[in-house]
PDB file of C-alpha atoms in Angstrom:
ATOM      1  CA  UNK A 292      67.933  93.818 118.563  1.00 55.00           C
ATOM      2  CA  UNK A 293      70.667  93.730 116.236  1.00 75.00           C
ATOM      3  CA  UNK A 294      73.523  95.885 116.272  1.00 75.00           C
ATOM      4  CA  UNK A 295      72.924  97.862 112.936  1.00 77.00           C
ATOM      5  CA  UNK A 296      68.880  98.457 114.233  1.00 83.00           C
ATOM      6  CA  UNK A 297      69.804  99.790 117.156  1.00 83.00           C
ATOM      7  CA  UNK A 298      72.813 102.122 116.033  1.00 85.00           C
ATOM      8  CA  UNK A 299      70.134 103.309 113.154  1.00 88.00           C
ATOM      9  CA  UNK A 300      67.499 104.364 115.828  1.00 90.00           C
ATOM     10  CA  UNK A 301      70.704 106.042 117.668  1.00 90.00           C
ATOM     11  CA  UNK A 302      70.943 107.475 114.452  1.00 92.00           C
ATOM     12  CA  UNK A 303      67.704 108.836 113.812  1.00 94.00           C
ATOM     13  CA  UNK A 304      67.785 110.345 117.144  1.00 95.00           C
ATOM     14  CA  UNK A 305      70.941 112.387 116.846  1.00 95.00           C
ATOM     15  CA  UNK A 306      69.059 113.604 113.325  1.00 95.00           C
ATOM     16  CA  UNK A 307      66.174 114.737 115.161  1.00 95.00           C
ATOM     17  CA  UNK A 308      68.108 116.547 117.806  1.00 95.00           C
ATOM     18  CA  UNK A 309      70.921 118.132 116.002  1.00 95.00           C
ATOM     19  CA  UNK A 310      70.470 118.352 112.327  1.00 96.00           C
ATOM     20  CA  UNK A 311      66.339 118.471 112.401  1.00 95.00           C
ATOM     21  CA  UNK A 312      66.286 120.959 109.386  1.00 95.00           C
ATOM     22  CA  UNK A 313      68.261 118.614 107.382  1.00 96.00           C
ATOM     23  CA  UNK A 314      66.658 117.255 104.067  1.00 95.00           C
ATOM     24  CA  UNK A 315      69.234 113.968 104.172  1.00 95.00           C
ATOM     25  CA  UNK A 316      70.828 112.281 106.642  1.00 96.00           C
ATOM     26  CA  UNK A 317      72.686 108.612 105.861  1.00 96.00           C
ATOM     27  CA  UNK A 318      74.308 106.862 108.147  1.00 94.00           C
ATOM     28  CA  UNK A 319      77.550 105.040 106.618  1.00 92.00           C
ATOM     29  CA  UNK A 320      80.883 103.480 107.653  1.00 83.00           C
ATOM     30  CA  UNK A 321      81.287 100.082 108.740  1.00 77.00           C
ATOM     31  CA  UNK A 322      78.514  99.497 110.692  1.00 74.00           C
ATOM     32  CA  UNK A 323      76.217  99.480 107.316  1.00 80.00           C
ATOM     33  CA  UNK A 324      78.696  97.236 105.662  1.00 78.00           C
ATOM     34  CA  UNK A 325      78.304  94.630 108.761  1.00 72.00           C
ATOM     35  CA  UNK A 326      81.822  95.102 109.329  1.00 69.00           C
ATOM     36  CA  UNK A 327      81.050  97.252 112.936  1.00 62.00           C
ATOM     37  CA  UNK A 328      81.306  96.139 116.483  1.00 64.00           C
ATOM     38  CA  UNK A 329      79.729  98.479 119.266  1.00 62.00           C
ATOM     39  CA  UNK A 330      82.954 100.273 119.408  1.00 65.00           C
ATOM     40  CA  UNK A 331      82.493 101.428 115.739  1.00 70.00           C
ATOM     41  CA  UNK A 332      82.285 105.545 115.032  1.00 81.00           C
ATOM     42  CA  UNK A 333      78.722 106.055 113.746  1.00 89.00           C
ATOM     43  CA  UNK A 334      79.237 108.129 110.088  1.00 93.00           C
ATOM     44  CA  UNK A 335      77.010 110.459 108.813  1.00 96.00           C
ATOM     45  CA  UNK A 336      76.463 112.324 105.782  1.00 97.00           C
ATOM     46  CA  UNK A 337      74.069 115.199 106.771  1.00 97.00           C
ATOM     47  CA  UNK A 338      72.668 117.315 103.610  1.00 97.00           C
ATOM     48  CA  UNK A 339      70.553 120.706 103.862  1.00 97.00           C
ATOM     49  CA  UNK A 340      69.305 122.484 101.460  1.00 96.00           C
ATOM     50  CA  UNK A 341      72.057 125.210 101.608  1.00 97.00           C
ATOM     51  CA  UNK A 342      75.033 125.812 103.476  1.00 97.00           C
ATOM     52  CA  UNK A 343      77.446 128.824 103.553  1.00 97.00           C
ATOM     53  CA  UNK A 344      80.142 126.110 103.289  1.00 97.00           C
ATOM     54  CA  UNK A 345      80.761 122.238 103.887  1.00 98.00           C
ATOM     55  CA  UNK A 346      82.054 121.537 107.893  1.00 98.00           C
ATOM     56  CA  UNK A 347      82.972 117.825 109.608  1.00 97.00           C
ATOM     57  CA  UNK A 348      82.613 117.373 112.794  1.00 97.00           C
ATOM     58  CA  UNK A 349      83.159 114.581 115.778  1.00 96.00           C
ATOM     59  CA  UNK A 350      80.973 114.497 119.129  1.00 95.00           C
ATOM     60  CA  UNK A 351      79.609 112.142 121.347  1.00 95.00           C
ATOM     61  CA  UNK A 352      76.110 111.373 121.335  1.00 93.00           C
ATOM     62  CA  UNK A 353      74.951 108.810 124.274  1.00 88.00           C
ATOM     63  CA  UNK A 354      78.686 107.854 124.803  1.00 86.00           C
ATOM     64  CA  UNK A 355      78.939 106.788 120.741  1.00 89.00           C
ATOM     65  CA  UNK A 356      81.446 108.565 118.701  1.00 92.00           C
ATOM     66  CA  UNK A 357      79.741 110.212 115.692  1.00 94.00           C
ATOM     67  CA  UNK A 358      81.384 111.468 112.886  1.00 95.00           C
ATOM     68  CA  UNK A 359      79.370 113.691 110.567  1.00 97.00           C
ATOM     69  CA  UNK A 360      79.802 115.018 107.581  1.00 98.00           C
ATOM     70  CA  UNK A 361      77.920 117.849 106.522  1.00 98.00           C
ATOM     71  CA  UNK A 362      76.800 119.570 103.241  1.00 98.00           C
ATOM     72  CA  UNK A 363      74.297 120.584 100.975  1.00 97.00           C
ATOM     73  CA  UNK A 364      74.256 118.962  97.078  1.00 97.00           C
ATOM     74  CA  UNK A 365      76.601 121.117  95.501  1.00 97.00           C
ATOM     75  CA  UNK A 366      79.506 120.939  98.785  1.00 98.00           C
ATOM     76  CA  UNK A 367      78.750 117.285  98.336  1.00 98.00           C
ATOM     77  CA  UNK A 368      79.113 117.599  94.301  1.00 97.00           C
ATOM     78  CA  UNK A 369      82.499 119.548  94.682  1.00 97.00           C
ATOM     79  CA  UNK A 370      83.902 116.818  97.230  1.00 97.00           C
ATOM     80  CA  UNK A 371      83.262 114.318  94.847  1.00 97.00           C
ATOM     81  CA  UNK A 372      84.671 115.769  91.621  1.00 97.00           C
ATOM     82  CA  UNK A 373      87.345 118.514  93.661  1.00 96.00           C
ATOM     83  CA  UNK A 374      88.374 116.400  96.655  1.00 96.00           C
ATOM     84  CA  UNK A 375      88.088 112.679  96.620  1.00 97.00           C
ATOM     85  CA  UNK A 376      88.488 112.120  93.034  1.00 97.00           C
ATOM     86  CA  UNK A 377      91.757 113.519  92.483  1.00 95.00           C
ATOM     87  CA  UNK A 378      92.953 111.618  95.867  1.00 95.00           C
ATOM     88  CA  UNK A 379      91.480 108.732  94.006  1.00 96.00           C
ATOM     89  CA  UNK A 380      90.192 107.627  97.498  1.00 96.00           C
ATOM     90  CA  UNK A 381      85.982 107.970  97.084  1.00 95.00           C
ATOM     91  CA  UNK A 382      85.864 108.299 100.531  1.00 93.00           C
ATOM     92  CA  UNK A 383      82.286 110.331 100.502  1.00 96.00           C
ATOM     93  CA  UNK A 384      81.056 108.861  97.828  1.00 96.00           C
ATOM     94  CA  UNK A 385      81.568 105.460  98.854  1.00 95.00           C
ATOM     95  CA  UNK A 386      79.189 106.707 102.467  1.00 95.00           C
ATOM     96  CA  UNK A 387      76.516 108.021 100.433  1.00 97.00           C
ATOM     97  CA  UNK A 388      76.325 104.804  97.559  1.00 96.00           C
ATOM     98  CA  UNK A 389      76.232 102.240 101.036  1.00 93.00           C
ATOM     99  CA  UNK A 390      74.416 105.017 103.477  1.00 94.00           C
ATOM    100  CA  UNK A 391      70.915 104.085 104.584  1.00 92.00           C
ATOM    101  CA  UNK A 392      68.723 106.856 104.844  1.00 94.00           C
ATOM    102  CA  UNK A 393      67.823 107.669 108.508  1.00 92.00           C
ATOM    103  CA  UNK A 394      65.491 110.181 107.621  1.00 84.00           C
ATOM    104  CA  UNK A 395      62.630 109.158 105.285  1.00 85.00           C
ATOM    105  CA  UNK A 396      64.365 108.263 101.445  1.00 89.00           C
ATOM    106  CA  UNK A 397      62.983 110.980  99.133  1.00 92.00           C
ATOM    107  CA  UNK A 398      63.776 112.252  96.112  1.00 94.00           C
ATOM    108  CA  UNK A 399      66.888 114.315  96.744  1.00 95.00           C
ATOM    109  CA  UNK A 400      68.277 111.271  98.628  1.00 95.00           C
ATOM    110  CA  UNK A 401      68.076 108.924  96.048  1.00 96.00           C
ATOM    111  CA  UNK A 402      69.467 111.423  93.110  1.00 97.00           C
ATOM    112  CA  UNK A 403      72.653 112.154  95.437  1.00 97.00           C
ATOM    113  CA  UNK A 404      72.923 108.172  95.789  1.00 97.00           C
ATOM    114  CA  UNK A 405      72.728 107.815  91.764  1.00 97.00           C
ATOM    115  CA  UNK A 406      75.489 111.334  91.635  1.00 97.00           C
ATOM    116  CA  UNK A 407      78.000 109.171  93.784  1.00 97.00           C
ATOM    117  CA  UNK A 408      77.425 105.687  92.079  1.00 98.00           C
ATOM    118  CA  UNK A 409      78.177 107.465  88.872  1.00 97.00           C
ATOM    119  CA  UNK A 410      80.871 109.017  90.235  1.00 97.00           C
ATOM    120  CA  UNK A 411      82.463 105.725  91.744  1.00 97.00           C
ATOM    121  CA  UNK A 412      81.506 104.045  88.331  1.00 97.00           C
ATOM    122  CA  UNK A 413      83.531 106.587  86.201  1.00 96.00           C
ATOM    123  CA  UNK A 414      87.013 105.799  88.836  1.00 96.00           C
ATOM    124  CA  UNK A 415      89.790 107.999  89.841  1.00 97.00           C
ATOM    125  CA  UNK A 416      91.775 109.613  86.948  1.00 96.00           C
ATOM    126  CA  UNK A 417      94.682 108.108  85.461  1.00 95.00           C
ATOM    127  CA  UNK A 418      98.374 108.479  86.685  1.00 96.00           C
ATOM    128  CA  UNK A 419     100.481 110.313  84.942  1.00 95.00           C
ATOM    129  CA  UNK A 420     103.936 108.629  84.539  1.00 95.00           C
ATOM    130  CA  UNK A 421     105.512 111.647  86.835  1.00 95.00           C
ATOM    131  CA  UNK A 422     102.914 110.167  89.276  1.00 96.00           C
ATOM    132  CA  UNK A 423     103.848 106.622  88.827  1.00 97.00           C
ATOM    133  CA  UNK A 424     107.754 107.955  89.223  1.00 97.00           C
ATOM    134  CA  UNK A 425     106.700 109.501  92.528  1.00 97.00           C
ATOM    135  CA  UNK A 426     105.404 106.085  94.116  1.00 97.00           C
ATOM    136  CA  UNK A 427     108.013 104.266  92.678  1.00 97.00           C
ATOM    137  CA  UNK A 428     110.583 106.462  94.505  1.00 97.00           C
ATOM    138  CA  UNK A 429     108.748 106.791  97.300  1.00 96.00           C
ATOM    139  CA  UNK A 430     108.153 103.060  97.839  1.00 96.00           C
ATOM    140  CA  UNK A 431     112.483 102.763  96.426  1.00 95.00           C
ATOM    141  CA  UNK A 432     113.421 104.822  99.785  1.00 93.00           C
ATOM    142  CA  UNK A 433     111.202 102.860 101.850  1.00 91.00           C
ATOM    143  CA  UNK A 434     112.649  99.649 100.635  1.00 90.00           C
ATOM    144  CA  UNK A 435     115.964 100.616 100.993  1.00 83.00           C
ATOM    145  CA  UNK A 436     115.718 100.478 104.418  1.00 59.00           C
ATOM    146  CA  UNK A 437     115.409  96.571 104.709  1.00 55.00           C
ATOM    147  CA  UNK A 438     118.378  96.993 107.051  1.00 59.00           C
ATOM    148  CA  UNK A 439     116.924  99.227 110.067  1.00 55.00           C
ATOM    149  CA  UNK A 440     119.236  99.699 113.154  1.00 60.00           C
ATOM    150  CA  UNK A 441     115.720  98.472 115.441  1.00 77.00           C
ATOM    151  CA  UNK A 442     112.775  96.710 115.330  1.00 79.00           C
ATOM    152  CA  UNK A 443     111.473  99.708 116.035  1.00 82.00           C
ATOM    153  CA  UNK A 444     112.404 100.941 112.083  1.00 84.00           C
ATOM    154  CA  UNK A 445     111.431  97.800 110.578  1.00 83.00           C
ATOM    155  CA  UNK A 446     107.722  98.661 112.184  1.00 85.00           C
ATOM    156  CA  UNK A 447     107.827 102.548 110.884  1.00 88.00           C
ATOM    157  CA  UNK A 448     109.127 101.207 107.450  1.00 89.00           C
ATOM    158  CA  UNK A 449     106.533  98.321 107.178  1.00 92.00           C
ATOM    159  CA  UNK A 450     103.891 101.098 108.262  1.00 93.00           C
ATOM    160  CA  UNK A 451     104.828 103.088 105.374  1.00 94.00           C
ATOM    161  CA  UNK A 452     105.064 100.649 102.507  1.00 95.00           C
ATOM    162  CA  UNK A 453     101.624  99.363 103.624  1.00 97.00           C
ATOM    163  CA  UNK A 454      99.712 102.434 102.543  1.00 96.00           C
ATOM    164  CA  UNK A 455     102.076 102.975  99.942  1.00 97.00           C
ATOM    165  CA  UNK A 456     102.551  99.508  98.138  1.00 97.00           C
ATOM    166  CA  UNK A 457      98.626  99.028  98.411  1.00 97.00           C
ATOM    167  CA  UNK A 458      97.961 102.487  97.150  1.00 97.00           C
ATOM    168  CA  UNK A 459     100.474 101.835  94.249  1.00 97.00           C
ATOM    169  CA  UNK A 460      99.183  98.313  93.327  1.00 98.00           C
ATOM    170  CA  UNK A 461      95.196 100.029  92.939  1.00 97.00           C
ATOM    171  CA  UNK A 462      96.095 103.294  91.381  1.00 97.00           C
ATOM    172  CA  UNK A 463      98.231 101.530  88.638  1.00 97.00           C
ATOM    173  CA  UNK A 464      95.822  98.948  87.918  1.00 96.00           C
ATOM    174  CA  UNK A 465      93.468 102.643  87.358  1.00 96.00           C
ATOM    175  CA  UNK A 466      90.909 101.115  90.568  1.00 97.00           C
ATOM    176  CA  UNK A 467      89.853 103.613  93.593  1.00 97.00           C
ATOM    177  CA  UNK A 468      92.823 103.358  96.415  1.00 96.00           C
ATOM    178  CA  UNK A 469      92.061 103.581  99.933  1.00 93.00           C
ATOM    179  CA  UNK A 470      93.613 103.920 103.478  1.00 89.00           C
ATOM    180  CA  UNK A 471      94.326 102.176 106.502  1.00 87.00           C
ATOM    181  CA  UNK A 472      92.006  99.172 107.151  1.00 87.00           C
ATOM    182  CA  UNK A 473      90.142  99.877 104.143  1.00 91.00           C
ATOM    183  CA  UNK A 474      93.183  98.697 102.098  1.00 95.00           C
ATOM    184  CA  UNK A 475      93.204  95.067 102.107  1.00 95.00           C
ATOM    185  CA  UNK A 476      89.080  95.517 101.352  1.00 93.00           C
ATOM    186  CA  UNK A 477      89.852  97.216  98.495  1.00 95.00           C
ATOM    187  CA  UNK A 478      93.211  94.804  97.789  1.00 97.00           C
ATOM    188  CA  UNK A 479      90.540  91.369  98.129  1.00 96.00           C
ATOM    189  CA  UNK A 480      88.027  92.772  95.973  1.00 94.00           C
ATOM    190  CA  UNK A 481      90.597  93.698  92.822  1.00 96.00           C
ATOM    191  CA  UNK A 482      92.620  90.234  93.536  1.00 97.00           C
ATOM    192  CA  UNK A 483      92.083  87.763  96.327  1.00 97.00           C
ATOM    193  CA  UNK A 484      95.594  85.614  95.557  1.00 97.00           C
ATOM    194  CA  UNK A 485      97.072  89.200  96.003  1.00 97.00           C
ATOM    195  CA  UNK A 486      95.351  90.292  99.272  1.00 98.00           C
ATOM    196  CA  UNK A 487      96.656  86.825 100.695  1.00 98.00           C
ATOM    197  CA  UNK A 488      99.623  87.015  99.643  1.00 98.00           C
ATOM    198  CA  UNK A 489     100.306  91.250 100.760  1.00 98.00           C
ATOM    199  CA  UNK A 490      98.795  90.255 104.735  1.00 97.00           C
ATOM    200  CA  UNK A 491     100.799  87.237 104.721  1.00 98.00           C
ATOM    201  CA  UNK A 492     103.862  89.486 103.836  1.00 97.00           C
ATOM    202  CA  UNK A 493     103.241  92.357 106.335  1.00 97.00           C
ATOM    203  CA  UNK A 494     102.373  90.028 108.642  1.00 96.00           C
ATOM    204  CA  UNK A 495     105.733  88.455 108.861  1.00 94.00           C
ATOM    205  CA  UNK A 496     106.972  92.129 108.790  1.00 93.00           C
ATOM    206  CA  UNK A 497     105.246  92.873 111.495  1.00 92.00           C
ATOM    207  CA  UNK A 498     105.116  89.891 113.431  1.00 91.00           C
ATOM    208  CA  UNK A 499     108.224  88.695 113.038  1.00 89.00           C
ATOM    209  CA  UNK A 500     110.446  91.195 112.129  1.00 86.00           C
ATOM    210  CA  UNK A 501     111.309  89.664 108.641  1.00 88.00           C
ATOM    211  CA  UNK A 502     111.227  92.190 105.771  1.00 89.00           C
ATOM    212  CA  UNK A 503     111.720  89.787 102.490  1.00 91.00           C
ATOM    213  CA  UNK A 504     108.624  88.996 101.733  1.00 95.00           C
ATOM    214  CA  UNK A 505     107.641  92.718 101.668  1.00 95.00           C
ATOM    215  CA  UNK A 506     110.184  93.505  99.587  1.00 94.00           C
ATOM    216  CA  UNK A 507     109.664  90.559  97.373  1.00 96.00           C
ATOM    217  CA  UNK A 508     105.784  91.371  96.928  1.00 97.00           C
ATOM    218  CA  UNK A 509     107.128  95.409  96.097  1.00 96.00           C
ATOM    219  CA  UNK A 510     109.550  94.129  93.584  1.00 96.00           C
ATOM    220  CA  UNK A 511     106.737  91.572  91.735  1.00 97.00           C
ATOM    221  CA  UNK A 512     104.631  95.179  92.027  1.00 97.00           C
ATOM    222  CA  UNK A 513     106.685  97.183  90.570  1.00 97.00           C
ATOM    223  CA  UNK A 514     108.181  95.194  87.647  1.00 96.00           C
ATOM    224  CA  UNK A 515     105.483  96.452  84.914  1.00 94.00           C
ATOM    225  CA  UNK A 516     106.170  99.875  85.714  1.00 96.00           C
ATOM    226  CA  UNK A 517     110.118  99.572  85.285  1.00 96.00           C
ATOM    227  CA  UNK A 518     110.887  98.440  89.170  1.00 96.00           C
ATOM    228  CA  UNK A 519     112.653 100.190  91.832  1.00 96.00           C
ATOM    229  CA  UNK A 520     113.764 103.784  90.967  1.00 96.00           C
ATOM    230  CA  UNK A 521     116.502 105.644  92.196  1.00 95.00           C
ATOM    231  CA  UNK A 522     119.768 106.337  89.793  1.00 93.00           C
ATOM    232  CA  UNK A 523     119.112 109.225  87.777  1.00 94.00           C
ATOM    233  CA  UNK A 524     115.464 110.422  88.825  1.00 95.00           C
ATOM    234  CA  UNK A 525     114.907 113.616  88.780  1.00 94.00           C
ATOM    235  CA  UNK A 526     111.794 115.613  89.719  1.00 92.00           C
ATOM    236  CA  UNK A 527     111.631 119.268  88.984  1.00 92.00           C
ATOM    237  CA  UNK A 528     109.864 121.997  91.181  1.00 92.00           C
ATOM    238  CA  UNK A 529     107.829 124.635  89.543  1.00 93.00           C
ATOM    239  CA  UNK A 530     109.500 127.745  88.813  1.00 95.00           C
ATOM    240  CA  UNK A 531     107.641 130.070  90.893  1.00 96.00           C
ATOM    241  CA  UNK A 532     108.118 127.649  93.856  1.00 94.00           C
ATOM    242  CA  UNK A 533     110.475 130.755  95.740  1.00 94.00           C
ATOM    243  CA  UNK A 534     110.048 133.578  97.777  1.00 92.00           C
ATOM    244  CA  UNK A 535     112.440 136.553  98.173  1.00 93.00           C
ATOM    245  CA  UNK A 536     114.661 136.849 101.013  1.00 95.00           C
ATOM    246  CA  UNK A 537     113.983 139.371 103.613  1.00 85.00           C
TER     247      UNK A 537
END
């Protein structure tokens, strides 16, 4: 039996034993994409009919780790629109579009798949140039410390400048970002020559302790949007942004 068959009858199970009034259940995550090993989390998006409000939760079912996600259409609506699109990371949207039904597909389960695909479809919103500011001097500070008193620095850097150097590269180019492993996914489906070359980088980073190709690769990044930023940026809170002293 292969692994996704028998993690989709583990599936159906936990559906019939904890969420058996649910009208949807998917299950999603890297296991559907053939990217799971038996170690994998199983994801689930559960949908009922109504809900007083959205919930996640993580249990073990028959020593598996399940993460599920739970909502009815309009908590699901509202994450996609409210939540993930203005992270510009379509994190639920992205389970439901690839999520196999566990229960039987119906109706409701194929309009919810055809609310995220347009949702992915339309992309995250554009960056303002105060955003674009923001990752440049974020990514500046995180540069500037090529020099780290311990390897142990160079790793917390590099760990930094991963997220944020992939993040910058998709949200500039106006494509959905992601995080953590999901990165260099997302990185080798916008531009293979610049997946190879960003893992080649942080892999000398991290393997061998040598920074310049990272900061080579955030320089090249950078360039179209005016390169590093430091001298003279300036970022203004808002106004009411105090509180009286007591």
């Amino acid at each position: 039996m292969s692994l996704l068959k028998e993690l989709t009858d583990l599936a159906k199970k936990i559906s019939e034993s904890k969420y058996p009034d649910a009208s949807v259940v998917f299950l999603a995550g890297s296991i559907v994409r053939g990217e799971g090993t038996p170690y994998s989390d199983l994801d689930l998006v559960v949908i009922f009919d109504k809900l007083a409000a959205a919930y996640r939760e993580s249990f073990y079912f028959h020593s598996y780790p399940v993460e599920a996600f739970v909502h009815d259409p309009e908590t699901l609506d509202y994450f996609f629109y409210e939540v993930d699109r203005p992270l510009g990371i379509p994190s639920l949207g992205q389970m439901v579009v690839e999520g196999i039904e566990v229960t039987k597909p119906n109706d409701l389960s194929q309009s919810l798949k055809q609310l995220a695909a347009s949702v992915i479809a339309l992309g995250p919103p554009k960056l303002s140039e105060v955003d674009i500011g923001k990752l440049r001097y974020n990514i500046t500070n995180l540069v500037d410390d090529r020099q780290p008193l311990s390897k142990a620095e160079v790793v917390a850097s590099g760990a930094g400048l991963y997220k944020a150097l992939g993040g910058y590269y998709l949200r500039t180019n106006n494509l959905w970002s992601a995080n953590g492993k999901s990165i260099p996914r997302m990185l080798e489906q916008a531009d293979a020559s610049l997946c190879l070359r960003f893992c080649t980088a942080f892999e000398d980073l991290f393997a061998n302790g040598r920074p310049e190709m990272v900061i080579s690769l955030a320089e090249a990044l950078l360039r179209a949007n005016g390169g590093f930023l430091f001298d003279g940026y300036r970022l203004n809170a808002p106004p009411e942004w105090r509180r009286p002293l007591t």
